[in-house]
mmCIF file of C-alpha atoms and ligand atoms in Angstrom:
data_model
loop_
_atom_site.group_PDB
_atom_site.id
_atom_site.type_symbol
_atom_site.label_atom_id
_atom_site.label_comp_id
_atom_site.label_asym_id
_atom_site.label_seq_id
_atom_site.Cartn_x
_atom_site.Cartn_y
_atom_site.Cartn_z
ATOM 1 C CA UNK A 149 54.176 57.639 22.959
ATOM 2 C CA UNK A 150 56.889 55.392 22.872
ATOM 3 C CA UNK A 151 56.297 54.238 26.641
ATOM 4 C CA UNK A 152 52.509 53.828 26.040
ATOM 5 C CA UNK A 153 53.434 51.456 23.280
ATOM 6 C CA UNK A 154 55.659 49.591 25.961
ATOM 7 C CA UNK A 155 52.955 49.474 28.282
ATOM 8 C CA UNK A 156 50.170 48.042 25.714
ATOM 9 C CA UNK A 157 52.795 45.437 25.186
ATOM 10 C CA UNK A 158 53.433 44.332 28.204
ATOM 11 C CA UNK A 159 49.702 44.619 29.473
ATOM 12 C CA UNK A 160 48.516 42.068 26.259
ATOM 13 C CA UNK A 161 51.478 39.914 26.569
ATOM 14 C CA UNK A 162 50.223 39.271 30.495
ATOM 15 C CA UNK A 163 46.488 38.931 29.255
ATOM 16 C CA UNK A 164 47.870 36.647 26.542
ATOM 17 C CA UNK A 165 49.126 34.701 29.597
ATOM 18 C CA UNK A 166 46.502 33.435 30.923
ATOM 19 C CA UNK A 167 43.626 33.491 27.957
ATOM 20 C CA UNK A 168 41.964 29.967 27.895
ATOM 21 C CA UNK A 169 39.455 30.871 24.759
ATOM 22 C CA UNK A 170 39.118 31.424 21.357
ATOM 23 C CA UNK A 171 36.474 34.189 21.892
ATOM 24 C CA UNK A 172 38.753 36.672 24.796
ATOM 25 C CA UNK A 173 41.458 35.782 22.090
ATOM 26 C CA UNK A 174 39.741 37.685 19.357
ATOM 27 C CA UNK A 175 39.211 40.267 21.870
ATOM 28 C CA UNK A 176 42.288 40.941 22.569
ATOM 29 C CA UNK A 177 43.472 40.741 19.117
ATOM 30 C CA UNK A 178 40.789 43.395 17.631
ATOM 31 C CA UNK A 179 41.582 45.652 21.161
ATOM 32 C CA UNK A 180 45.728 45.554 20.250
ATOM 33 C CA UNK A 181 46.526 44.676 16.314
ATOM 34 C CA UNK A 182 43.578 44.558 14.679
ATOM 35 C CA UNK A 183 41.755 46.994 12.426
ATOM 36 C CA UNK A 184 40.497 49.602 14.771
ATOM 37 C CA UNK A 185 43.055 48.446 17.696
ATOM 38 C CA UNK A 186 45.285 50.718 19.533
ATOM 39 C CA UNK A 187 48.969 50.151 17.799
ATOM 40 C CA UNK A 188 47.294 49.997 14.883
ATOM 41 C CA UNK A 189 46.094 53.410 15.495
ATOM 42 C CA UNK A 190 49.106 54.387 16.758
ATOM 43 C CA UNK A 191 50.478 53.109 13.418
ATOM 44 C CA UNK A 192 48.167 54.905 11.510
ATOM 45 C CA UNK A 193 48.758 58.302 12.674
ATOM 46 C CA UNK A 194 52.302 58.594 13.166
ATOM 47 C CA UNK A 195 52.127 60.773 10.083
ATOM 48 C CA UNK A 196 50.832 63.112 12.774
ATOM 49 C CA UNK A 197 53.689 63.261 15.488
ATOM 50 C CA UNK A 198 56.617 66.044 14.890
ATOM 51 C CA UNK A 199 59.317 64.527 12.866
ATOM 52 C CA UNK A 200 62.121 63.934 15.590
ATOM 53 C CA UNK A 201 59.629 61.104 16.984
ATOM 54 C CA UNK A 202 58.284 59.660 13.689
ATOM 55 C CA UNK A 203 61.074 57.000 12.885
ATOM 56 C CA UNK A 204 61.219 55.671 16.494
ATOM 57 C CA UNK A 205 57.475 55.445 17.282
ATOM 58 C CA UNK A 206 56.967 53.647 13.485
ATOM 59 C CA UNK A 207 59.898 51.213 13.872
ATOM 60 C CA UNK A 208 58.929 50.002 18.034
ATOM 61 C CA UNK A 209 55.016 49.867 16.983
ATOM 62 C CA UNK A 210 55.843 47.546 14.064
ATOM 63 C CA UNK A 211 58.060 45.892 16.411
ATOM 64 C CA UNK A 212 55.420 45.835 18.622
ATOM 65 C CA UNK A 213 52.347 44.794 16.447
ATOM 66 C CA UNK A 214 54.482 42.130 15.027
ATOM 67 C CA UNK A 215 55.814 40.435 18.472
ATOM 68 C CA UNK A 216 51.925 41.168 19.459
ATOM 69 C CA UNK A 217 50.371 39.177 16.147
ATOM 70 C CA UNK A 218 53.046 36.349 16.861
ATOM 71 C CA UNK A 219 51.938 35.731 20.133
ATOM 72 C CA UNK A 220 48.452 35.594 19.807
ATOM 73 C CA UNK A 221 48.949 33.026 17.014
ATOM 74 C CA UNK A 222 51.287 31.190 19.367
ATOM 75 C CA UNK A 223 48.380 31.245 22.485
ATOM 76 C CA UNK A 224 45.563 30.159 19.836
ATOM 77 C CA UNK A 225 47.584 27.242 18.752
ATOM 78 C CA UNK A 226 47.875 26.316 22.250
ATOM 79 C CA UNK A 227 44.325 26.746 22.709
ATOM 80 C CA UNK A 228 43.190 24.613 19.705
ATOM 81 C CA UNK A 229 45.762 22.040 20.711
ATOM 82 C CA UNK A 230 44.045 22.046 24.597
ATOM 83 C CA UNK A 231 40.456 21.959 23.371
ATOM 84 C CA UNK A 232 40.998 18.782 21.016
ATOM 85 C CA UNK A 233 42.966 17.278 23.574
ATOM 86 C CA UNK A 234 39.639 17.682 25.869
ATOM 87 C CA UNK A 235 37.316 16.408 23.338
ATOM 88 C CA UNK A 236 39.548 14.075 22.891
ATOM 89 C CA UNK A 237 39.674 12.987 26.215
ATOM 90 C CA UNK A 238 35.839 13.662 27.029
ATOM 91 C CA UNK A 239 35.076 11.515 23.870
ATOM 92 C CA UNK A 240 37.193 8.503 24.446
ATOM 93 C CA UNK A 241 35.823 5.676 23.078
ATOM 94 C CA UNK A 242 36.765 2.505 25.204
ATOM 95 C CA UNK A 243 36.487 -0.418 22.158
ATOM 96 C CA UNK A 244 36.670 -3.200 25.050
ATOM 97 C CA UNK A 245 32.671 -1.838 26.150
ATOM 98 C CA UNK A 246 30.457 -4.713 25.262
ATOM 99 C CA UNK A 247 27.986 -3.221 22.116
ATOM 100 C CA UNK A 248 24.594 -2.023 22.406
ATOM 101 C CA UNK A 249 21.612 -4.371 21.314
ATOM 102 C CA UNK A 250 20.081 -3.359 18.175
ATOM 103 C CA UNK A 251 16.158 -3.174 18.184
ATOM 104 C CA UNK A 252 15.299 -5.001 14.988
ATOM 105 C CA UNK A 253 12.058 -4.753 13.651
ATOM 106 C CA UNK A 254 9.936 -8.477 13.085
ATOM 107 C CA UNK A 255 6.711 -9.337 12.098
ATOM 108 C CA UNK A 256 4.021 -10.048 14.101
ATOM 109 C CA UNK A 257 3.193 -13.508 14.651
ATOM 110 C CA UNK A 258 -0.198 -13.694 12.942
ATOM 111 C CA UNK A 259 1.397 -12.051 10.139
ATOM 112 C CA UNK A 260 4.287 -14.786 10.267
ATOM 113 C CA UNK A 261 1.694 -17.296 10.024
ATOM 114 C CA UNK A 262 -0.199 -15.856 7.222
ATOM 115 C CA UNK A 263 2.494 -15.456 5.008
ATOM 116 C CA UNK A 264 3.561 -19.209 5.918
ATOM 117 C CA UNK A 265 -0.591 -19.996 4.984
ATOM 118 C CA UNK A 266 -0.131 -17.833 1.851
ATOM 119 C CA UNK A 267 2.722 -19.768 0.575
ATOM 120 C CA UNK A 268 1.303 -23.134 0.795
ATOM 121 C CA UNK A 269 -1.606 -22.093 -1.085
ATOM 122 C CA UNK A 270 0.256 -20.164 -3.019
ATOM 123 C CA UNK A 271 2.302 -23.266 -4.147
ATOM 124 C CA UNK A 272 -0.976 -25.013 -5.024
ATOM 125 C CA UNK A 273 -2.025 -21.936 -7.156
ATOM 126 C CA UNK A 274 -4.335 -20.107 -5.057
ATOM 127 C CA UNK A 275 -3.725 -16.159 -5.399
ATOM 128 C CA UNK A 276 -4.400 -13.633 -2.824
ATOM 129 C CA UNK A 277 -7.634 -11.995 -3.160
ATOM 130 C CA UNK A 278 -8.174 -8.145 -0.989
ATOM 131 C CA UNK A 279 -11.182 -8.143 0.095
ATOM 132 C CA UNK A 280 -12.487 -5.228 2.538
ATOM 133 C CA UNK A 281 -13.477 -5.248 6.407
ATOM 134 C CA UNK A 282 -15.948 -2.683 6.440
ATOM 135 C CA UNK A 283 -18.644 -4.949 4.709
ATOM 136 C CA UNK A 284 -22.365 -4.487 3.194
ATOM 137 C CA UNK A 285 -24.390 -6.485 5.266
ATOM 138 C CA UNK A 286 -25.886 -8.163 2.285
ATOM 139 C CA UNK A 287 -22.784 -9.012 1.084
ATOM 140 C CA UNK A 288 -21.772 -10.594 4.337
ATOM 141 C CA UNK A 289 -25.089 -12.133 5.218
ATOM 142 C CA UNK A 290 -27.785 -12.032 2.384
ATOM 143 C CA UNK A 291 -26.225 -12.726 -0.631
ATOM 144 C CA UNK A 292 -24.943 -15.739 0.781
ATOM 145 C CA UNK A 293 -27.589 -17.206 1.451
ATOM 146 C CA UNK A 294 -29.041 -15.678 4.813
ATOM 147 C CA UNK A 295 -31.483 -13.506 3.715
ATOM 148 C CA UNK A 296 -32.349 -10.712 6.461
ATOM 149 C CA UNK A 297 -34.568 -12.236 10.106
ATOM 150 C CA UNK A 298 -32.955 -15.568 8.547
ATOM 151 C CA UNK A 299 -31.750 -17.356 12.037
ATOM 152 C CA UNK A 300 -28.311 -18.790 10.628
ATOM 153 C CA UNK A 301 -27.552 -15.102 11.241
ATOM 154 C CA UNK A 302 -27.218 -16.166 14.513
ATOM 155 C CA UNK A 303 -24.038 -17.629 13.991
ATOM 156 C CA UNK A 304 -22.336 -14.438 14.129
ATOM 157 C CA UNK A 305 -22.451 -11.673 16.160
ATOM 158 C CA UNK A 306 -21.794 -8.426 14.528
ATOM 159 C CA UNK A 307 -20.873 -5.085 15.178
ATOM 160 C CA UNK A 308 -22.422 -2.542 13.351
ATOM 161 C CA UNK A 309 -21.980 1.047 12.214
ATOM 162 C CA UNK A 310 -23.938 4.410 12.072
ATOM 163 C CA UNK A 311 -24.895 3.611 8.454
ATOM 164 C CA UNK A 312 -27.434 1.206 8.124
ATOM 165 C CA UNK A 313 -26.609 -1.568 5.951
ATOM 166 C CA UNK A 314 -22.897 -1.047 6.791
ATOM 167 C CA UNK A 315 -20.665 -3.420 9.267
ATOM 168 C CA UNK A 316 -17.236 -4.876 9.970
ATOM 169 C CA UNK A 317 -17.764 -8.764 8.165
ATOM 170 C CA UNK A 318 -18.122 -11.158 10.591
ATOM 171 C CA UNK A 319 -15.979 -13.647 8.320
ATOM 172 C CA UNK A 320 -14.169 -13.404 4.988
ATOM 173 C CA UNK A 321 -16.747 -15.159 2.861
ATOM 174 C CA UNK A 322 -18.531 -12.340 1.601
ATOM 175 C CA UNK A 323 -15.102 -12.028 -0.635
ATOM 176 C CA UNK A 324 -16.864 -15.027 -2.279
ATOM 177 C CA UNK A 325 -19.138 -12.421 -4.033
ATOM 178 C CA UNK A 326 -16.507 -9.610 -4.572
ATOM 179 C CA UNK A 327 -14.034 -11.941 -6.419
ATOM 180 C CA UNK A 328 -16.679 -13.776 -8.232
ATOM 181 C CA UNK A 329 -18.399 -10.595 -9.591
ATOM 182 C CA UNK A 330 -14.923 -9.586 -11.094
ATOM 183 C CA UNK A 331 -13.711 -12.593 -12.366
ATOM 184 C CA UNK A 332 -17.212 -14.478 -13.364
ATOM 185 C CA UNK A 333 -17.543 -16.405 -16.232
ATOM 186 C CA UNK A 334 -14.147 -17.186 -16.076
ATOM 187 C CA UNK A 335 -12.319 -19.949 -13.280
ATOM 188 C CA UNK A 336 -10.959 -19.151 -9.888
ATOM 189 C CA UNK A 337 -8.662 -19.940 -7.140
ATOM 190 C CA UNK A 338 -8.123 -17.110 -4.355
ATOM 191 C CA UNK A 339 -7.647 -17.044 -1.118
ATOM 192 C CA UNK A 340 -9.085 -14.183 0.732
ATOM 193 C CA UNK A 341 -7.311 -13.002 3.998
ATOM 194 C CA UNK A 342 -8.057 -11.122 6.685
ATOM 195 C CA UNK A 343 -9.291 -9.854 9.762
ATOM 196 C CA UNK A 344 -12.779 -11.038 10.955
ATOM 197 C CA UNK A 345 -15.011 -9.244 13.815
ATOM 198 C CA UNK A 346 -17.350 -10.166 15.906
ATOM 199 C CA UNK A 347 -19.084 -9.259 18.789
ATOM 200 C CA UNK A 348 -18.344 -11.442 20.951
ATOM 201 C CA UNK A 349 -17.535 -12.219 24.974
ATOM 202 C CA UNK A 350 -13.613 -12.504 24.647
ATOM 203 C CA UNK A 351 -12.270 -15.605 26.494
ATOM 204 C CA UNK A 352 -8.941 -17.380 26.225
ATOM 205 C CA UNK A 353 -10.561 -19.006 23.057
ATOM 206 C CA UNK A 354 -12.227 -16.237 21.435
ATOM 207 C CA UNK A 355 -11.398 -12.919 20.408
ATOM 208 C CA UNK A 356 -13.521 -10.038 18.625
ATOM 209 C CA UNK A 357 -10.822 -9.455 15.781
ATOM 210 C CA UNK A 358 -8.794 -12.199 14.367
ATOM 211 C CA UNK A 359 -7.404 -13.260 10.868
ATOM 212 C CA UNK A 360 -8.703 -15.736 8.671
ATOM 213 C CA UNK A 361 -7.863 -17.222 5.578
ATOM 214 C CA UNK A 362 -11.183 -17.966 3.116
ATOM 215 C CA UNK A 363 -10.211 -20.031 0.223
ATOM 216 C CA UNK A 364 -12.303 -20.156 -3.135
ATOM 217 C CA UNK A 365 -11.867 -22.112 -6.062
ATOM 218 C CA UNK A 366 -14.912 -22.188 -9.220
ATOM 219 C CA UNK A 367 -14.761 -23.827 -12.268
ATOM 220 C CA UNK A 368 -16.527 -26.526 -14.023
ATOM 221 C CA UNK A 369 -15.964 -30.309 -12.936
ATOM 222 C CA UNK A 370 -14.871 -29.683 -9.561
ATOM 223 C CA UNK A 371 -16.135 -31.917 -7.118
ATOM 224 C CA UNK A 372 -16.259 -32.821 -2.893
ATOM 225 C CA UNK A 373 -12.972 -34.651 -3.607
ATOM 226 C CA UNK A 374 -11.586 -31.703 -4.931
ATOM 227 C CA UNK A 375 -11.870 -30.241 -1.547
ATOM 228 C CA UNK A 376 -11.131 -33.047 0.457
ATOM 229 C CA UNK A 377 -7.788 -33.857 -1.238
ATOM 230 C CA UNK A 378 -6.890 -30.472 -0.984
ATOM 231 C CA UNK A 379 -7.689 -29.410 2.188
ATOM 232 C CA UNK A 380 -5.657 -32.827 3.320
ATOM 233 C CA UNK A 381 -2.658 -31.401 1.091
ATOM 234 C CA UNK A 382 -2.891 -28.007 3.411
ATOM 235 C CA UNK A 383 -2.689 -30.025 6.552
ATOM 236 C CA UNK A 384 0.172 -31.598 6.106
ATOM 237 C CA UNK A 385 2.104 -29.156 4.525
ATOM 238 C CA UNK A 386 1.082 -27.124 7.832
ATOM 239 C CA UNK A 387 1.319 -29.530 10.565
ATOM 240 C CA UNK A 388 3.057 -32.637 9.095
ATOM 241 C CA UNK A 389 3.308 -35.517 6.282
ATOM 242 C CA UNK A 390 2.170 -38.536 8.143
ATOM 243 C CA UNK A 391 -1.208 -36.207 9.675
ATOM 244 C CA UNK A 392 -4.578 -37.875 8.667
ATOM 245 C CA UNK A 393 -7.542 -35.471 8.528
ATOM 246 C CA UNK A 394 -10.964 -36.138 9.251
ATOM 247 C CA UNK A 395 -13.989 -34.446 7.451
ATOM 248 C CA UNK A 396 -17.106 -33.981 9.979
ATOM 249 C CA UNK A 397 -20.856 -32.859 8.823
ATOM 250 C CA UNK A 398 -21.782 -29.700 9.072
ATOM 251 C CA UNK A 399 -23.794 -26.824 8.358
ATOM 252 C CA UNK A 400 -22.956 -23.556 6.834
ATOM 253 C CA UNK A 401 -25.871 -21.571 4.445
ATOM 254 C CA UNK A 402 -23.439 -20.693 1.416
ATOM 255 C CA UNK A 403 -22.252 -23.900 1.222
ATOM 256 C CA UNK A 404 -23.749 -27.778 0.476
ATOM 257 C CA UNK A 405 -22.798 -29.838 1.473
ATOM 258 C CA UNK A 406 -20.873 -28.713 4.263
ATOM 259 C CA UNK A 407 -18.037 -29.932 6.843
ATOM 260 C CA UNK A 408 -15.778 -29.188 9.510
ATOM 261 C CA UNK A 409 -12.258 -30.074 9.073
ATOM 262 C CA UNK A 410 -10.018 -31.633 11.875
ATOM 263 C CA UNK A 411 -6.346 -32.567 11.503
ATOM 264 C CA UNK A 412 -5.102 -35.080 14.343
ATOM 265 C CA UNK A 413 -3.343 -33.309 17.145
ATOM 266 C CA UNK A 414 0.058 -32.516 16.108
ATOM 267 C CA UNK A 415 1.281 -32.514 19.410
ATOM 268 C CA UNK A 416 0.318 -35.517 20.359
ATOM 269 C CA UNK A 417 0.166 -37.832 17.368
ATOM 270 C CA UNK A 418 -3.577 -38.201 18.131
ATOM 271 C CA UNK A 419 -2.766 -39.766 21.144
ATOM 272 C CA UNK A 420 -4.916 -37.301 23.205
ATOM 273 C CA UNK A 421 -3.251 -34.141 24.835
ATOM 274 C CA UNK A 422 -4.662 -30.730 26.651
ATOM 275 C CA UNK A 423 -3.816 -29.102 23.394
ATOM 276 C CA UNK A 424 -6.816 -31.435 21.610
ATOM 277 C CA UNK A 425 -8.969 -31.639 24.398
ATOM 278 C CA UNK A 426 -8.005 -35.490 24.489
ATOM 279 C CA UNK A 427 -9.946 -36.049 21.050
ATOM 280 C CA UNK A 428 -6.832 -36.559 19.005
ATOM 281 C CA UNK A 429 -7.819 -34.193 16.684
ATOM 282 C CA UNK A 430 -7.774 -30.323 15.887
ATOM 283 C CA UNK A 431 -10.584 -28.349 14.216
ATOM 284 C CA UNK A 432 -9.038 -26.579 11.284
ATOM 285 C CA UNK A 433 -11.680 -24.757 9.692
ATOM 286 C CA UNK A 434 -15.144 -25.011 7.751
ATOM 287 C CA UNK A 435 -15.291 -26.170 4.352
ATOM 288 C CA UNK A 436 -18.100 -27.548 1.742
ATOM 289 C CA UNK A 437 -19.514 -27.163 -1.924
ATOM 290 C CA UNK A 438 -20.319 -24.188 -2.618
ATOM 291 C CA UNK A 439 -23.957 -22.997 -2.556
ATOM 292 C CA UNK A 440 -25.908 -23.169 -6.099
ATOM 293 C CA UNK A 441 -27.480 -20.021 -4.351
ATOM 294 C CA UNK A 442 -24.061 -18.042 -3.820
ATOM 295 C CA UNK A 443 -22.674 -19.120 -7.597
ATOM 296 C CA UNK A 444 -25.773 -17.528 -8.835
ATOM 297 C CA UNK A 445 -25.149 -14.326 -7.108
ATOM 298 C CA UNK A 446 -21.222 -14.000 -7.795
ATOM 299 C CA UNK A 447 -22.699 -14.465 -11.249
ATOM 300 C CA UNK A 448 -22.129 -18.142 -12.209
ATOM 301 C CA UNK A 449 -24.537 -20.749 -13.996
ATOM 302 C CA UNK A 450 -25.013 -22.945 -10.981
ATOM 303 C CA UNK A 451 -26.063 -25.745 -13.675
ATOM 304 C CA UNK A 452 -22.195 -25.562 -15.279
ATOM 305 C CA UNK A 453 -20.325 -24.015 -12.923
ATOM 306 C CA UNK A 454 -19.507 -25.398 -9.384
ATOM 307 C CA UNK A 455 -16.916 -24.801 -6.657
ATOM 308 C CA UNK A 456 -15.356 -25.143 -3.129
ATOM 309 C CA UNK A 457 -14.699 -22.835 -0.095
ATOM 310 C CA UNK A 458 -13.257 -23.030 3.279
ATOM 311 C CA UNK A 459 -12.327 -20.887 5.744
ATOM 312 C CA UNK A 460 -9.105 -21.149 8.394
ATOM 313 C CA UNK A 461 -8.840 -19.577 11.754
ATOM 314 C CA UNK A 462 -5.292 -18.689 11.627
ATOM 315 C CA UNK A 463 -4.765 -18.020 14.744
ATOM 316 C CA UNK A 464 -5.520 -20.902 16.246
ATOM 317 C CA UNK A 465 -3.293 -22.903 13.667
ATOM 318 C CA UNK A 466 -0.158 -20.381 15.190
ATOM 319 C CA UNK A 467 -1.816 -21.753 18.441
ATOM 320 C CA UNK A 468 -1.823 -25.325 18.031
ATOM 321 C CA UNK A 469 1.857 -25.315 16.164
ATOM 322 C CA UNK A 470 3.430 -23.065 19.031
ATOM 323 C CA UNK A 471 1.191 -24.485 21.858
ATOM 324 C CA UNK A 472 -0.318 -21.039 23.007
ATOM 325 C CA UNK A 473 -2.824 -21.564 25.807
ATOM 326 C CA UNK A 474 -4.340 -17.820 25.339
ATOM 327 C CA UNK A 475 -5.463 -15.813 21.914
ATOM 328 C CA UNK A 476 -5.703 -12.816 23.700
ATOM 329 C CA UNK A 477 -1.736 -13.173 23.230
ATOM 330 C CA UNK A 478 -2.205 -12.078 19.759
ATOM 331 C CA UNK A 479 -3.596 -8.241 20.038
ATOM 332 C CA UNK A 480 -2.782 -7.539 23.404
ATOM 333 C CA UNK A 481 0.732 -5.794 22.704
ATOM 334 C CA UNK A 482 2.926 -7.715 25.183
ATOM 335 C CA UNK A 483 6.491 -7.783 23.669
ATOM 336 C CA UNK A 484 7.563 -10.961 26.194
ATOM 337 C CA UNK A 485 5.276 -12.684 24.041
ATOM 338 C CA UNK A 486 5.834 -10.949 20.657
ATOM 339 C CA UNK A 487 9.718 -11.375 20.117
ATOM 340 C CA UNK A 488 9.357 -14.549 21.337
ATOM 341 C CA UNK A 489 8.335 -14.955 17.284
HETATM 342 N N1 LIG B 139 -17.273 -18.390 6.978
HETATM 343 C C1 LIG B 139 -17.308 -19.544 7.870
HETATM 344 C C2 LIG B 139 -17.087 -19.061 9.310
HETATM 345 O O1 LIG B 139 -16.582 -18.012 9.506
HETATM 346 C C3 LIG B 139 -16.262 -20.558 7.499
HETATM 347 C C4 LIG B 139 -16.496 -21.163 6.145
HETATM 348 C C5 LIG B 139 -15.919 -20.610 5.032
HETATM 349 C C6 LIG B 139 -17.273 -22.292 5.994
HETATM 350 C C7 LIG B 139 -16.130 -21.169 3.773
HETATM 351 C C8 LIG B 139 -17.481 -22.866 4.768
HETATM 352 C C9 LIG B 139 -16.917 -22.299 3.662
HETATM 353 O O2 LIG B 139 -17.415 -19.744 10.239
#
């Protein structure tokens, strides 16, 4: 007995030796010293050996099982020690590295330039209306003021869905009606943002989706130089102080009278550039008085009430201002020309 003890002991202390993980560690330990192990065992039963050999076999198995327990503690501090020294070492963080580039998150440039557009008319006390995309058509067309076969329909090319009567609005007038229904009898100043659609051939200069800003304003007493020395304001808070604006006759069906809007070419001082064609001036949107027609249908007396609209292409403003030869920049997802924003 006493020389198998002396051989387990010298058998673990060699496989202690050379043991390089945690998991043969416990192996060893539950084979030798632990619960069910063999000089445990041993320990266990000396009860059962004849008496001469009881006090020896007890006293070298204690012996034993303590020099055993010691030097598996002393072999798993080495190994701890060894594997953080590795991770250590694997892990080694070299602080002179140059640091990675964070993506940050921006906002697109359309929506840049519509919360710029909101702000200045936001300072001037418009509010932002919501109005929808998916429109009625006689909300986009009819109820202002081109009634169905009526050829001003023309003007915009539409796309359509399965349900009849149901499309994406070709512009954000028919929020005209919406915001007049709720608010009518009482004044108003919106402006009504969004994207447009229309069905259209796309070229550098025209795209089937883009945003626009409509801008309404009813009450009674206001008047074509309401418009004019507001939509003058706009420009030049958007493109510069010193900008003169031009108003140019037009035609729209919900409004009358009607105009275009140009601002002179703030690129070239209205000198004449590629930007403005070599006119000297840009086209900012359509404007006029709104139609007795359309104030009847959002609900207004037409004999007491009267009011303005126009409607920007903001696109084209981010256009002129950044000198972007191409709108099909806007939706077309290339991030050279997004983070240049
Ligand atoms: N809805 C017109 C368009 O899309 C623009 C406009 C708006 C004109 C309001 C006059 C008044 O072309």
């Amino acid at each position: 007995m006493l020389d198998k003890l002396k051989s387990i002991r010298e058998q673990t202390l060699k496989q202690l030796e050379s043991v390089a993980d945690a998991g043969a560690l416990r192996q060893i330990e539950s084979a030798t010293v632990g619960k069910k192990g063999e000089v445990t065992t041993i320990l266990r039963t000396v009860g059962e050996l004849p008496l001469s050999e009881r006090p020896a076999v007890g006293r070298l198995a204690n012996e034993i099982r303590q020099e055993l327990e010691a030097a598996i503690a002393a072999r798993e501090e080495l190994i701890e020690a060894q594997a953080l020294a590795q991770s250590l070492e694997e892990g080694a963080l070299d602080v002179t590295l140059p640091g990675r580039p964070v993506a940050v998150g921006r906002l697109h440039p359309a929506t840049q330039m519509l919360r710029q557009v909101y702000a200045i008319w936001a300072d001037m006390g418009f509010q932002v209306y919501r109005s929808r995309d998916v429109e009625e058509d006689e909300i986009n067309f009819t109820l202002l003021n081109m009634p169905p076969h009526h050829p001003a329909r023309d003007m915009w090319d539409t796309f359509h869905t399965t349900t009849e009567g149901v499309i994406l609005r070709t512009h954000t007038s028919p929020g005209q009606i919406r915001a007049m229904r709720e608010y009518a009898p009482e004044p108003i100043r919106v402006i009504l943002p969004g994207m447009c659609y229309r069905y259209e051939q796309i070229t550098a200069r025209h795209e089937m989706q883009f945003n626009q800003v409509e801008g309404l304003a009813v009450g009674r007493n206001i008047r074509m130089t309401d418009l004019k020395g507001t939509m003058a304001e706009f420009a030049r808070r958007m493109y510069g102080e010193h900008l003169q604006v031009r108003f140019r006759c037009s035609h729209f069906p919900f409004t009358e009278p009607s105009m275009e809007v140009d601002a002179e070419c703030a690129l070239c001082e209205g000198k004449g550039c590629s930007v403005c064609k070599y006119t000297g001036w840009l086209e900012i949107g359509g404007a006029g008085m709104v139609h007795p027609v359309v104030l009847q249908n959002g609900g207004y007396d037409p004999r007491v009430f009267s009011g303005f609209a126009f409607g920007l292409g903001t696109e084209r403003i981010m256009m002129v201002k950044h000198d972007i030869q191409d709108i099909r920049a806007f939706w077309a997802n290339d991030l050279r020309f997004l983070e240049q924003f």
